[in-house]
């Protein structure tokens, strides 16, 4: 090969010398950009191509193990095959576009759940690879009614992110706990709830005012300033202390009212019931306002101010009987907030007293 000056055998040896430590690091640390909808398919492309094409048995075994790791991750962090979760890197097209989300297509190829789509970065090599995902993963894809799947894992170099996933029959809530609060964000999705491809909610501090700008972080993808996020089962808090120098002076939630079966706003809380029996309630210390006009009308909830506390509480219809009884339970629960210290105590009817603050992690 005239460009490299190497023979084919020499190039193979070079590739093996680079792939072996890469795979060993992957198995030890996982993905620093955890649960990434745009980049996991690119890894899939590489894994499946190696599994299908290489003659070196050691590298082919590494590729098989990586595919097994990927499909287990997809099973744990997907809801009915839809891969919409906290993520170390994402874009607007993945955040809002679950019907063209490639990992959801990979789930469909493997198990017939998720959805078919045009997004095929990792799909074609997988189809031609001969690799067959284990049916063992199916038990992680959906929780039985009345049960839940709880997954906690540390991802990335030097324990980069501590991620929790809590999945019931009707919803999946996930978060990166205590992830660099106060630092400038990039493209991380720190807290995310999903009930279907369109019924999902996340909260962020915009990195810019432009709705479809080119900044990283952007209006929806990533965080201008990272919050302190903590999750316990179906509860999460998102605490912001944004620098006075940052131009964006509000935080917001993606809350698509048109997608849910029913939504209501009452006494500073926004409530929703999904078509699959999931329930969610969100509020913010500085109040919430559903946008009634503009590009994101009826799917954006804003809360003004740079110091703020958001609360998320998820539940299920079979447990709460109806949306109204869930609303009553949440509205009657005591929420004590100390604004100067950015701390709170929430007396949850099911979980008990939950506390956290800008300077302290969550305790239950």
Short mmCIF file of N, CA and C in Angstrom, two decimals, residues 33-38 83 85-90 174 176 187-192:
data_model
loop_
_atom_site.label_atom_id
_atom_site.label_comp_id
_atom_site.label_asym_id
_atom_site.label_seq_id
_atom_site.Cartn_x
_atom_site.Cartn_y
_atom_site.Cartn_z
N UNK A 33 -19.38 8.72 26.78
CA UNK A 33 -20.62 9.31 26.27
C UNK A 33 -21.71 8.24 26.39
N UNK A 34 -22.24 8.11 27.60
CA UNK A 34 -23.13 7.01 27.95
C UNK A 34 -24.45 7.10 27.17
N UNK A 35 -24.99 5.94 26.85
CA UNK A 35 -26.35 5.81 26.28
C UNK A 35 -26.62 6.79 25.14
N UNK A 36 -25.67 6.95 24.24
CA UNK A 36 -25.79 7.99 23.21
C UNK A 36 -26.58 7.51 22.00
N UNK A 37 -27.78 8.07 21.75
CA UNK A 37 -28.57 7.63 20.59
C UNK A 37 -27.88 7.84 19.24
N UNK A 38 -27.12 8.94 19.03
CA UNK A 38 -26.47 9.08 17.72
C UNK A 38 -25.20 8.27 17.57
N UNK A 83 -35.40 3.90 22.58
CA UNK A 83 -34.18 4.25 23.31
C UNK A 83 -34.16 5.76 23.50
N UNK A 85 -33.34 8.23 26.65
CA UNK A 85 -32.84 8.12 28.01
C UNK A 85 -31.80 9.21 28.29
N UNK A 86 -31.38 9.33 29.54
CA UNK A 86 -30.24 10.19 29.81
C UNK A 86 -29.08 9.76 28.94
N UNK A 87 -28.30 10.74 28.49
CA UNK A 87 -27.28 10.44 27.49
C UNK A 87 -26.07 11.36 27.65
N UNK A 88 -24.89 10.81 27.37
CA UNK A 88 -23.67 11.60 27.42
C UNK A 88 -23.47 12.48 26.21
N UNK A 89 -24.18 12.21 25.12
CA UNK A 89 -24.18 13.09 23.95
C UNK A 89 -25.42 12.84 23.11
N UNK A 90 -26.11 13.91 22.80
CA UNK A 90 -27.29 13.79 21.97
C UNK A 90 -27.47 15.04 21.13
N UNK A 174 -34.75 8.22 33.99
CA UNK A 174 -33.32 8.00 34.07
C UNK A 174 -32.60 9.33 34.33
N UNK A 176 -28.39 11.20 35.27
CA UNK A 176 -26.96 11.16 35.60
C UNK A 176 -26.80 11.90 36.92
N UNK A 187 -23.27 18.37 25.39
CA UNK A 187 -24.46 17.80 24.72
C UNK A 187 -25.11 16.71 25.57
N UNK A 188 -24.95 16.80 26.88
CA UNK A 188 -25.51 15.77 27.76
C UNK A 188 -27.02 15.99 27.96
N UNK A 189 -27.73 14.89 28.04
CA UNK A 189 -29.15 14.88 28.44
C UNK A 189 -29.16 14.30 29.85
N UNK A 190 -29.33 15.15 30.86
CA UNK A 190 -29.04 14.76 32.24
C UNK A 190 -30.20 14.02 32.89
N UNK A 191 -31.44 14.37 32.54
CA UNK A 191 -32.60 13.70 33.14
C UNK A 191 -33.67 13.54 32.07
N UNK A 192 -34.26 12.35 31.99
CA UNK A 192 -35.20 12.07 30.90
C UNK A 192 -36.24 11.05 31.36
#
